Structure formats: C-alpha cells, structure tokens
C-alpha cells in the first residue's frame, strides 16, 4: 500500500517528545508556555523547542506547535514577536484555532504551515474549503464523526488539496471541542484559552440512575479500526495526551507504530493492544467511530483504569489475588518507565556549539570564521549515545570587503567585536567563545561592514536562508459604526426558534432571527416554505451541522436565498459567500479580536459579527472595527456550558433506548438537572432536533454593556428560545421585548425590573473575561 500514513504523537514536555521520536512518530505536536490549549501540560520553552526541532529532524520526524487558543487584541504584538522567531526556525507547522491568527499568519508569516485545530469543530464538508481559504493545509476533524462521515470529509479534503487528521487514541471530551464553556462560565477557566477545569470528570450528586460521574466517558481508541480509517483516506492518525508522561507516550506510539507498519506490510492487524492497558486509560471505546452511541461509552472511574482491567482480565477474586495482580501491574509499569528512560537518556536537545574566530592585519580584510559541531542525521541513527562520535564540523570563512586600516580613536577592539557578535549566543547556538587572538590592535574598517559580516554569518547558520526581521504590526484603523440616520443608538434584535413565536414580530420593529435546528428529517423542505412565507425572519444557523443535516441546511440556504443570515457554522458561511448571501458571524464562532473580523470580511465578505460573550469590557473595547462592518452582542441568553453528540439522559434519569438514533435527535425533548458536590445545579436540556446540552443555572443578563459600549455595537440581541430553561418558568416574552426596547431608549429603571423578571442571572463573564 503506497498511501502515506502519518502517526502524530503528543509531547507535553521534552522527555515525552523524546519518547515519541524514539518510538517512531512521524510527527509530534507540542506547546510553549503560552498561546496553547493545554495549560496543564508542562510545555516547553522556546529554546527547548529549537532543540526539539533539531533532534526530531535528525530522526525524520516533524514538529508541530500548538497555538490553538483564541487570541485577545492586546496579545497580537507579542504574538507577532513569537511568530517571527518561529518563522526563523525549521518548525514544520502551527496548529491554530483563532480565525484572526489565520489572518496574521497568511498576511505576515506565509512560510509557516497552518493546521486547523480540533477546537474549530470541523465536521462538515463546507468547513474544509472555508479553512483552506483561511490558509489551512490540513484540518483536524471533530472526534464525534463516524467512519462514513470521516470518509466524506477526507474526500472533501482531497478535492480541496487539504490533509485530514483524526484522533485515534486518548482522552475524549463529552462536549464538542471549541464549544465547551463549562468552566468558563462557572469559574472563569475557559477551554478556549487552554484552562479547562474538566467539569466533565467531576463527581456529582448521585443521579436517578445512581451515577456519580454522569459526564465521564471512556478514552477513545481506534487501534483496531486503522484499516477502515486508511480506507477512508485519512492522512494523519493523531494520539491525544499532552499531559501524559514519557512512558505513556512511548507505549502508545510504539504500539500504534507496530500496528500500522504491520498492517501496511501484511494487510493484517498483528498487535493485540494489551500494552495500551498497561498505561493510563479510562478503558476504551470506539463508539463515535462506529456511530453506535450507547451507555457503554460512560465509565464511573475518571482516573486510571489500568489496575481494574488487569484484575478483570486475570479473574482475580480474593483480596490476595487482587493484590498480586496489582503488584504485578506496578512492577510492569516500573519496567516500562525504566526502559523508556534508558532509551531516551542519550538523546539531547542541546544547542549547537558555535565558535567565532576574528582575525585581521593591516591592509588585509577582516576574516570571520564560523565553526559549528552538530550530530549528522546519519549518525543520529547509528550512535546517538556517543556525544563526540559522528559530530559534523562545519566551518565558514567570511571576509570584509574593505581592508583594515590604521585608526586611533575609532579602532575596533576586542570588546567591540565581542559586543557586536554576542547575539549569536541564542536559542539555536551555544557561543563557546569569540577568538580574537589573531586580530591586530589599532585597526579599523567601517562598522557597517561588521554588520554585513554578521548578517552573512546569520544567513549561513540559518541553513542559507535570510533571517526574517521582526514583524511590526501596523495599527488597525478603528472605523465608527455606519448609521445612515446619524443615530448612534444600538438596535434590538430577537432570537426565536418556535414557529408560534413569529407572532412576536407584530410587537416590535426589531430584527427577528429564527434559529434553525441542528438536525432534520431526510429531504426536509419544511423550513424552506416557512422562511419564504415569513421573509422578515433572518435565518440563524447552529454551530454543528453534520452529514445530511448540513446538506439540508445548505438546501434551505439555496432555496430560500435570504438577503441576510447569521451562522455559527463556517461551512454555512462558506456556502453563503459562494451564493452571494450576506452573513453575520454568530457568537459561537468565538470572535475575540479585530484580525478575525478582517479575515471574515476580506476572505468571505462577512458583513458583521457577534463578539464572544467570554471577553470582558476592556477586551471588547480594544477591538478595532473594520470599515462598513457591524458588531453585535448577546445581552440576554441561556449560558451554554456544553453540547454533545452523546446522550446526557442515559446517565442522569435513564432512557429506555439502549443507544442514540436519528429518532432521538428529532423527537426527544427531555430536560433534567445534575448537581455537583458544591450544591450547584446545571440544567440538562434536549430540544427536538437539537443536540443534548447542559446550561448554567443562571441566565446571562448584561444591561451594563448598554451604558458602557453602546457606541461600539450596532445591535444587542435577546434570546427568547426557551432553550436551557429546564423546568424553570420563563418570563413573559412580550414583556421582555418591551423592557429591553425601553432600556435601549434610555429608561434607567429597566435593569431593576429585568432583575425581578429574571431572578437567576449573571454577567460574570463580562467582568472576568479571558
């Protein structure tokens, strides 16, 4: 089989990266101590990254850097400095979530290869060309997809010259990645900033079904599904685990390496996968991949399950037997640790030793001799244990254009030379010494020639590539909002999802958004007729539209051809742009900066965007509006904590159905709640044709922003969909509309009334921010 299959491994720290390399990973993804979505990982410094890249390349292994968080406006200057440094390495790719970072990379750092993070929730074929146009060369597909859906996505990737990668092993989030706000809303730790507190692994008060860990699902493993994924056309098999140690990484990578190589050689799976149970796991499931979402995906143990697996496999019953099994497993783990430590202890990420020799005499050019010692790629495979064996010595002699002349006060002394060239002691090189013994005193050449020599040396040491200067980002113009009437007042807009609520339009002149479902019956045309009959409604497309549901949503777009839509799904944004339909980016596209606005406007003719509710007043104020672009903000809505393709009711109140099917999505409209050990309850809500979701007990109600930032926003939205209310009584919708209209018209007494109408509310995100 000629198909290239990449095994992509996690590297949370240097030792784990070494373990991945030596175990046979084709590529490793790792993060620095900033701008990455695994703050709980040890992560590495920039100097270590440079060494890691050099080590990996000696083993024909690539290194990808995770920059997969949303970016705040004030961070772009420091981000540009980092990207400049990265562009001057041989880094193989950056993994990105923020749409604004795509823009920054394509505009200013075109040499850096861009990979779309799993945080972008990529699950339908329209998102592939969207991300390709943004600049992505590959996309990581959502973990919830089944084989049929993955096959369609891989085909779309091939059609748009975009590689696809799929997680094949490791922890699973119960929520759609990038759409989980559970700890952001509750404790201010946003998953979109790498600070997830893992509410899904927490213990809760026992549910009606007796479960204490109702959100905790097993780890993902496609160990025996590799042939099907290869057949599906997937390029990269990605292992999760940047918070795991070296022994875990080596064991998993080595197991997958042997399984992949064995299958490609013989056409059969030769490994039994038992070694995967010797290291941390929560037991394994491939239910998403099989499209068989059932209760067996959940597990009551959120911690290591390896000892329970060993006990079950050995049929140990007595206390003595169980102790013997556990001791044997501990001994095996110690052997694994020792073996991995021994395999990686000789690998080094040390800097390249560098010596500079500066010589010169009267009427002769100044000579700069640059000497490095580096382990050759060939020797890396032969004898990495001997640090002095196989070192490749490279030496370059550079000469000044002018000859040295006698000079008194302006002579070049040794101190001047050392000061001029000491910057070569950096992340790449360990400047051992600057030798000036053969340089005569009292001589000089124009100082600019020293700069020329320094630049020539830097060029040669940078693999004969020009060293890119630091990018200074231009100040973005902040355009005022365009108001034809000259009235700076922000307008009210309303989100509904029940057809009966169309009657509310008679009460107001506000824009009315109609939220379309997440799921549809096959060939559904119901909403085409409904939207045509109600042309005032502005279609609002949800975040997740998978497979046939995306096809139906596209058909609605094509048949209705509305003048304007709001979409939380980039696949719909791509299709709207292709059809010439004006679109606004919804709040779940996680827009937090001006560069994201520019990317959507310039690349896809986006007309406006909802700013993320995760950021605070000052973070919002820092955003610069592009010209002829509208800004919106939701001031009243249920606070979504997470949405899932899995069922939350099986573990909470129980369900007669053993597994989820299409009927569940279309007909189930249950609601319940779960309560954590701190006594805080969360509403579980399932709307017909919607994904199971969990909401905060408080509604989001932010009246402060109207006084603070009305000059910035064109519109403020209120959500009247009843979603997320659970068993709570919902306020009178007509009265809510009238109160919010009065608020926007300057009635200062409205906030007090609204707080009475919505007694359980919060705007803590507006104060906490990211």
XYZ file of C-alpha atoms in Angstrom, residues 110-733:
624
model
C 3.499 32.845 4.862
C 6.357 30.379 5.424
C 4.621 28.866 8.468
C 2.388 25.925 7.562
C -1.054 26.204 9.209
C -3.083 23.309 10.639
C -6.668 23.807 11.791
C -7.144 22.698 15.403
C -9.834 20.350 16.682
C -11.051 23.429 18.585
C -12.562 24.635 15.273
C -15.168 21.839 15.477
C -14.682 20.727 11.864
C -17.430 18.255 11.000
C -18.984 19.060 7.595
C -17.672 19.285 4.038
C -18.305 23.039 3.764
C -15.816 23.765 6.509
C -12.916 22.240 4.567
C -12.874 24.894 1.794
C -13.550 27.621 4.396
C -10.445 26.631 6.360
C -8.460 26.091 3.165
C -9.239 29.645 2.083
C -8.205 30.870 5.531
C -4.824 29.260 4.943
C -5.026 25.760 6.456
C -3.070 22.981 4.771
C -4.708 20.356 6.981
C -7.644 20.072 9.368
C -8.221 18.002 12.469
C -11.704 16.509 12.273
C -14.177 16.508 15.157
C -13.878 13.410 17.326
C -17.631 12.746 17.155
C -17.663 11.695 13.499
C -18.316 8.149 12.303
C -16.465 6.365 9.510
C -18.961 7.322 6.815
C -18.738 10.979 7.798
C -14.944 10.845 8.022
C -14.791 9.329 4.543
C -16.833 12.228 3.155
C -14.625 14.750 4.958
C -11.418 13.127 3.695
C -12.802 13.214 0.145
C -13.603 16.916 0.564
C -10.073 17.432 1.845
C -8.631 15.704 -1.206
C -10.830 17.801 -3.513
C -9.506 20.976 -1.891
C -5.893 19.812 -1.523
C -6.234 19.712 2.258
C -4.962 16.929 4.501
C -7.186 15.448 7.206
C -6.220 14.071 10.578
C -8.260 12.073 13.073
C -7.719 11.374 16.765
C -7.185 7.626 17.130
C -6.337 7.343 20.818
C -6.585 9.156 24.138
C -8.996 11.157 26.230
C -12.374 12.113 24.810
C -14.313 15.251 25.613
C -18.005 14.568 26.067
C -18.624 18.008 24.532
C -17.922 19.248 21.039
C -14.419 20.731 21.187
C -14.379 24.512 20.885
C -17.994 24.686 22.038
C -17.457 23.850 25.695
C -17.853 26.782 28.074
C -18.465 24.747 31.229
C -15.621 26.094 33.333
C -15.518 29.462 31.604
C -18.969 30.374 32.867
C -18.653 28.741 36.271
C -15.107 29.511 37.432
C -13.625 31.677 34.674
C -11.331 28.995 33.245
C -12.019 28.902 29.528
C -11.319 25.823 27.438
C -10.828 28.230 24.547
C -7.801 29.559 26.434
C -6.424 26.179 27.498
C -7.648 26.437 31.082
C -10.397 23.809 31.096
C -11.065 22.579 34.648
C -12.649 19.357 33.356
C -16.147 19.653 34.764
C -16.980 16.502 32.801
C -14.642 14.481 35.039
C -16.104 15.852 38.280
C -18.133 13.897 40.779
C -21.806 14.897 41.071
C -24.545 14.014 43.491
C -25.881 10.562 42.602
C -28.346 10.804 39.729
C -31.623 8.908 39.443
C -29.675 6.134 37.723
C -27.135 6.053 40.568
C -24.248 7.558 38.617
C -21.771 9.835 40.363
C -19.793 10.654 37.214
C -22.586 11.149 34.685
C -20.455 13.081 32.156
C -17.306 10.968 32.248
C -16.713 8.926 29.102
C -14.113 6.325 28.255
C -10.987 7.045 26.297
C -11.020 6.862 22.543
C -9.131 4.104 20.740
C -9.277 3.186 17.072
C -6.478 0.636 17.433
C -8.438 -1.996 15.546
C -10.094 0.474 13.150
C -6.909 1.609 11.428
C -7.646 -0.273 8.171
C -11.041 1.437 7.908
C -9.505 4.860 8.531
C -6.816 4.195 5.932
C -9.553 3.168 3.505
C -11.428 6.379 4.398
C -8.487 8.411 3.106
C -7.290 9.937 6.399
C -3.708 11.247 6.238
C -2.764 11.588 9.900
C -3.542 9.399 12.911
C -3.321 11.634 15.956
C -2.784 10.491 19.534
C -4.085 12.685 22.361
C -2.047 13.112 25.542
C -0.003 16.262 26.087
C -0.454 15.985 29.837
C 0.838 12.412 29.831
C 4.411 11.382 30.610
C 7.155 9.787 28.537
C 6.320 6.177 29.390
C 2.689 6.647 28.323
C 3.664 8.360 25.084
C 6.294 5.771 24.181
C 3.993 2.827 24.920
C 1.082 4.184 22.889
C 3.168 5.457 19.965
C 5.202 2.261 19.773
C 2.023 0.175 19.831
C 0.431 2.179 17.028
C 3.692 2.242 15.037
C 3.860 -1.549 15.084
C 0.157 -1.891 14.284
C 0.313 0.493 11.325
C 3.549 -0.926 9.907
C 2.342 -4.487 10.336
C -0.898 -3.806 8.533
C 0.759 -1.931 5.677
C 3.209 -4.817 5.237
C 0.884 -7.813 5.621
C -2.659 -6.486 5.251
C -3.451 -7.807 8.735
C -3.584 -6.350 12.241
C -0.841 -8.100 14.197
C -0.960 -6.342 17.595
C -3.473 -7.231 20.309
C -3.389 -3.821 22.007
C -2.828 -5.181 25.500
C 0.089 -2.826 26.116
C -2.319 0.112 25.871
C -3.937 -1.104 29.107
C -0.592 -1.049 30.959
C -0.519 2.753 30.991
C -3.116 5.337 31.988
C -6.552 4.740 30.488
C -10.221 5.080 31.332
C -10.950 1.909 29.385
C -11.532 2.303 25.669
C -14.377 2.921 23.250
C -14.637 3.397 19.508
C -18.368 4.149 19.653
C -18.135 7.525 17.903
C -16.213 5.944 15.053
C -18.754 3.130 14.732
C -21.671 5.529 15.039
C -23.018 3.460 17.931
C -23.585 5.919 20.754
C -24.647 3.918 23.780
C -24.370 3.846 27.523
C -21.232 1.681 27.441
C -19.259 4.800 26.441
C -19.517 6.102 30.003
C -17.416 4.946 32.944
C -17.710 5.760 36.622
C -13.951 5.953 37.131
C -12.452 9.248 35.853
C -8.964 8.175 36.875
C -6.631 5.374 35.764
C -8.483 2.170 34.911
C -5.414 0.017 34.237
C -5.500 -1.916 37.513
C -9.225 -2.705 37.149
C -8.591 -4.030 33.655
C -5.751 -6.210 34.947
C -7.917 -7.596 37.767
C -10.825 -8.352 35.412
C -8.565 -9.995 32.840
C -6.961 -12.248 35.448
C -10.324 -13.177 37.019
C -8.865 -12.326 40.438
C -11.460 -12.632 43.176
C -9.834 -12.793 46.581
C -8.053 -9.913 48.230
C -4.740 -11.757 47.920
C -5.275 -12.430 44.219
C -6.189 -8.818 43.559
C -3.123 -7.597 45.448
C -0.908 -9.937 43.436
C -2.348 -8.650 40.152
C -1.928 -5.027 41.205
C 1.662 -5.637 42.327
C 2.463 -7.334 39.036
C 0.997 -4.378 37.136
C 3.012 -1.918 39.244
C 6.175 -3.913 38.514
C 5.378 -3.861 34.793
C 4.844 -0.099 34.898
C 8.176 0.357 36.647
C 9.854 -1.703 33.949
C 8.173 0.394 31.258
C 9.369 3.593 32.944
C 12.916 2.293 33.295
C 13.016 1.027 29.714
C 11.793 4.321 28.278
C 14.184 6.317 30.461
C 17.053 4.191 29.193
C 16.022 4.638 25.541
C 15.780 8.411 25.689
C 18.522 9.331 28.161
C 21.132 9.702 25.414
C 19.015 11.994 23.255
C 19.948 15.623 23.538
C 18.302 18.880 22.582
C 21.387 20.860 23.489
C 22.304 23.885 21.434
C 24.791 23.625 18.599
C 28.306 24.567 19.815
C 29.494 27.633 17.936
C 32.904 29.231 17.793
C 33.688 32.566 16.146
C 37.264 33.436 15.240
C 38.024 37.001 14.166
C 41.394 37.719 12.592
C 42.980 40.503 10.590
C 46.087 42.564 9.985
C 46.975 45.859 8.348
C 45.960 46.143 4.677
C 44.173 42.794 4.837
C 40.426 42.125 5.093
C 38.917 41.223 8.448
C 38.126 37.495 8.478
C 35.245 35.977 10.437
C 35.498 32.189 10.742
C 32.308 30.474 11.882
C 32.617 26.890 13.166
C 29.820 24.578 14.352
C 29.704 20.979 15.552
C 26.451 19.100 15.043
C 25.380 15.454 15.084
C 24.738 14.441 11.493
C 21.359 12.949 10.522
C 23.002 9.676 9.541
C 24.859 9.397 12.824
C 21.677 10.089 14.799
C 20.513 6.624 13.791
C 23.872 4.924 14.278
C 25.273 6.038 17.572
C 23.450 8.823 19.378
C 24.947 7.596 22.640
C 28.420 8.911 21.890
C 28.234 12.698 22.019
C 31.702 13.037 20.448
C 31.194 10.465 17.728
C 29.644 11.424 14.422
C 29.860 15.140 15.020
C 29.812 17.029 11.761
C 32.112 20.044 11.820
C 31.153 22.905 9.542
C 33.307 25.952 9.036
C 32.789 29.119 7.020
C 35.319 31.897 6.435
C 33.833 35.309 5.665
C 35.875 38.348 4.688
C 35.154 42.052 4.798
C 35.049 43.980 1.524
C 37.459 46.635 2.800
C 40.950 46.116 4.124
C 41.814 47.001 7.681
C 43.480 50.391 8.118
C 45.278 52.069 10.978
C 42.979 54.031 13.220
C 43.380 55.736 16.536
C 40.208 56.588 18.404
C 37.930 54.647 16.059
C 39.835 51.392 16.186
C 37.966 48.114 16.613
C 38.979 46.453 19.846
C 38.179 43.004 21.153
C 35.422 44.317 23.426
C 33.680 45.901 20.431
C 33.874 42.661 18.445
C 32.520 40.574 21.295
C 29.652 43.010 21.828
C 28.805 43.014 18.116
C 28.676 39.207 17.767
C 27.467 38.039 21.200
C 23.848 37.800 19.942
C 24.799 34.512 18.269
C 24.504 33.029 21.738
C 20.781 32.341 21.352
C 18.153 29.622 21.210
C 19.948 27.935 18.311
C 23.615 28.179 19.258
C 25.825 27.931 22.303
C 28.520 30.510 21.590
C 31.519 28.808 23.181
C 33.952 31.620 22.559
C 34.879 34.524 20.313
C 38.579 34.145 19.461
C 40.367 37.403 18.653
C 43.982 36.363 19.280
C 44.936 36.911 15.634
C 43.370 40.336 15.349
C 45.877 43.191 15.490
C 45.212 46.206 17.682
C 44.691 49.744 16.385
C 42.925 48.743 13.160
C 39.523 49.573 11.775
C 37.025 49.088 8.946
C 33.631 50.787 8.516
C 31.261 49.498 11.195
C 28.614 48.765 8.585
C 30.896 46.057 7.239
C 30.778 44.311 10.609
C 27.004 44.318 10.271
C 27.319 42.840 6.765
C 29.590 40.073 8.089
C 27.178 39.383 10.940
C 24.239 39.123 8.528
C 26.196 36.831 6.201
C 27.037 34.570 9.135
C 23.418 34.567 10.279
C 22.342 33.612 6.750
C 24.713 30.653 6.621
C 23.812 29.499 10.123
C 20.115 29.709 9.175
C 20.534 26.977 6.543
C 21.334 29.606 3.908
C 18.009 31.340 4.396
C 17.597 35.017 5.143
C 16.798 35.740 8.773
C 13.387 37.356 8.829
C 13.231 40.680 10.656
C 10.728 41.150 13.462
C 7.300 41.956 12.099
C 5.873 45.214 13.394
C 2.107 45.051 13.050
C 0.531 48.233 11.694
C -2.055 49.899 13.897
C -5.504 48.873 12.738
C -7.966 51.595 11.859
C -10.991 51.615 14.148
C -13.882 52.727 11.977
C -17.019 54.217 13.524
C -20.242 52.336 13.075
C -22.179 53.348 9.995
C -25.564 54.809 10.858
C -27.449 56.306 7.885
C -29.714 58.302 10.201
C -26.818 59.530 12.318
C -28.406 57.921 15.399
C -25.692 56.119 17.387
C -28.226 54.054 19.380
C -27.782 50.298 19.118
C -30.760 48.388 17.789
C -32.514 45.451 19.455
C -32.656 42.025 17.786
C -34.507 38.919 18.919
C -33.751 35.206 18.546
C -36.656 32.731 18.419
C -36.949 29.074 17.428
C -40.663 28.258 17.832
C -42.856 28.909 14.807
C -45.575 30.226 17.090
C -43.221 32.979 18.267
C -43.382 34.593 14.843
C -46.352 36.472 16.313
C -43.866 38.407 18.451
C -42.793 40.237 15.313
C -46.063 42.179 15.479
C -44.915 43.733 18.763
C -41.624 45.168 17.588
C -39.651 46.530 14.668
C -36.534 44.672 15.866
C -34.712 42.201 13.643
C -36.029 38.685 14.251
C -33.585 35.804 13.953
C -35.062 32.328 13.551
C -32.858 29.547 14.921
C -32.846 26.556 12.625
C -32.455 23.078 14.126
C -29.267 21.049 14.461
C -30.933 18.020 12.832
C -33.534 17.406 10.119
C -35.546 14.614 8.607
C -34.019 13.393 5.380
C -35.126 15.562 2.483
C -36.733 18.075 4.840
C -38.272 21.040 2.996
C -40.439 22.319 5.852
C -38.250 25.322 6.649
C -37.920 26.376 3.024
C -41.648 27.108 2.856
C -41.750 28.564 6.353
C -38.959 31.075 5.705
C -40.385 32.047 2.330
C -43.740 32.722 3.988
C -42.018 34.836 6.648
C -39.415 36.887 4.760
C -38.873 39.146 7.768
C -37.180 36.282 9.610
C -33.390 36.163 9.388
C -32.215 32.510 9.362
C -29.871 31.659 12.245
C -27.753 28.556 11.592
C -26.429 26.470 14.514
C -22.834 25.535 15.308
C -22.991 21.836 14.497
C -24.397 20.509 11.212
C -23.116 17.030 10.447
C -23.598 14.987 7.290
C -27.143 15.027 5.941
C -28.087 17.780 8.385
C -25.535 20.024 6.716
C -26.915 19.038 3.309
C -30.442 20.030 4.362
C -29.207 23.316 5.844
C -27.410 24.119 2.580
C -30.583 23.284 0.656
C -32.527 25.741 2.836
C -29.942 28.386 2.050
C -30.057 27.646 -1.667
C -33.827 27.505 -1.928
C -34.741 30.454 0.294
C -31.824 32.694 -0.748
C -32.411 35.144 2.116
C -30.849 38.581 1.972
C -29.076 38.017 5.293
C -28.267 35.139 7.642
C -26.475 34.622 10.937
C -24.330 31.499 11.100
C -22.352 29.841 13.865
C -21.063 27.291 11.359
C -18.200 28.086 8.993
C -19.444 25.591 6.405
C -22.644 27.605 6.045
C -20.565 30.796 5.945
C -18.604 29.380 3.014
C -21.781 28.428 1.153
C -23.437 31.785 1.843
C -20.394 33.602 0.476
C -20.418 31.372 -2.602
C -24.106 32.165 -3.203
C -23.651 35.896 -2.637
C -25.774 35.900 0.519
C -24.794 38.412 3.191
C -23.872 36.797 6.504
C -23.081 37.672 10.099
C -20.775 35.552 12.266
C -22.679 34.143 15.246
C -21.493 34.224 18.868
C -20.273 30.604 18.835
C -17.561 31.355 16.298
C -15.668 32.666 19.353
C -14.693 36.026 17.861
C -12.398 37.927 20.235
C -10.222 40.202 18.067
C -10.064 42.561 15.086
C -7.978 40.231 12.930
C -10.764 37.650 12.994
C -13.150 40.333 11.745
C -10.741 41.238 8.932
C -10.262 37.587 7.974
C -14.003 37.017 7.647
C -14.641 40.317 5.885
C -11.786 40.161 3.376
C -11.940 36.427 2.719
C -15.672 35.746 2.814
C -17.431 39.131 2.531
C -18.768 38.862 6.081
C -20.970 41.865 6.988
C -20.768 41.698 10.761
C -20.058 39.556 13.803
C -21.257 38.797 17.294
C -18.417 39.364 19.725
C -17.755 36.459 22.098
C -19.516 36.631 25.456
C -16.388 35.216 27.080
C -14.483 38.513 26.967
C -14.827 41.487 29.278
C -15.492 45.188 28.801
C -11.888 46.257 28.207
C -11.126 43.288 25.971
C -14.152 44.234 23.852
C -13.197 47.908 23.835
C -9.771 47.045 22.388
C -11.301 45.572 19.228
C -10.997 47.728 16.108
C -13.997 47.680 13.788
C -13.247 47.227 10.058
C -14.828 49.675 7.655
C -18.511 49.037 6.841
C -18.686 46.191 9.358
C -21.322 45.712 12.052
C -20.758 44.487 15.589
C -23.328 42.666 17.718
C -23.521 41.268 21.220
C -25.977 38.988 23.002
C -27.153 40.616 26.232
C -29.719 38.020 27.318
C -29.480 34.271 26.727
C -29.149 30.906 28.457
C -25.488 30.163 29.188
C -24.491 27.084 27.202
C -21.914 25.040 29.072
C -21.554 22.207 26.599
C -23.300 20.436 23.734
C -22.697 16.796 22.907
C -23.483 14.151 20.324
C -23.763 11.746 23.224
C -26.888 11.430 25.384
C -26.844 13.023 28.836
C -30.065 11.315 29.943
C -28.766 7.745 29.951
C -26.571 8.587 32.930
C -28.918 11.004 34.682
C -32.564 9.922 34.512
C -32.156 6.846 32.343
C -33.630 6.060 28.959
C -35.414 3.032 27.535
C -33.390 3.185 24.342
C -30.055 1.374 24.579
C -28.432 3.756 22.100
C -28.984 7.072 20.335
C -30.523 7.034 16.887
C -31.852 9.653 14.470
C -35.236 9.460 16.122
C -33.701 10.597 19.403
C -32.322 13.729 17.799
C -35.611 14.604 16.119
C -38.152 13.719 18.804
C -36.539 13.764 22.262
C -37.217 16.916 24.276
C -36.378 15.821 27.796
C -34.969 18.051 30.469
C -33.476 17.389 33.879
C -30.585 18.624 36.006
C -27.454 17.412 37.719
C -25.906 18.852 40.880
C -22.214 18.941 41.724
C -20.799 18.328 45.180
C -20.815 22.071 45.876
C -24.589 22.070 45.529
C -24.631 23.884 42.183
C -27.204 22.574 39.720
C -26.993 22.577 35.944
C -29.885 22.159 33.539
C -29.707 19.343 31.008
C -31.878 20.326 28.078
C -32.692 18.486 24.862
C -34.802 20.335 22.308
C -36.450 18.446 19.491
C -33.954 18.261 16.621
C -31.223 19.662 18.876
C -28.120 18.207 20.488
C -28.175 17.309 24.190
C -26.842 20.329 26.057
C -26.032 21.482 29.562
C -26.702 25.028 30.746
C -25.723 27.156 33.695
C -28.363 27.641 36.360
C -28.205 31.402 35.763
C -29.230 33.165 32.593
C -26.808 35.642 31.079
C -28.204 39.150 31.576
C -25.903 42.078 30.881
C -27.509 45.501 30.992
C -24.235 47.229 31.932
C -22.808 46.909 28.433
C -25.541 49.150 27.019
C -24.241 52.069 29.043
C -20.601 51.039 28.651
C -20.326 50.216 24.946
C -23.402 51.353 23.005
C -21.085 53.465 20.875
C -19.299 50.314 19.733
C -22.203 47.987 18.938
C -24.760 48.168 16.160
C -27.102 45.755 17.850
C -27.858 43.914 21.092
C -29.663 40.585 20.940
C -32.026 38.863 23.358
C -32.603 35.109 23.133
C -36.242 34.097 23.587
C -35.926 30.469 22.503
C -36.741 28.846 25.904
C -33.693 26.650 25.374
C -31.803 25.862 28.542
C -34.588 26.866 30.887
C -35.199 23.299 32.018
C -38.148 23.257 34.409
C -37.900 26.969 35.164
C -40.790 29.238 34.363
C -39.822 31.538 31.510
C -40.570 35.265 31.700
C -43.289 36.748 29.519
C -41.687 37.250 26.113
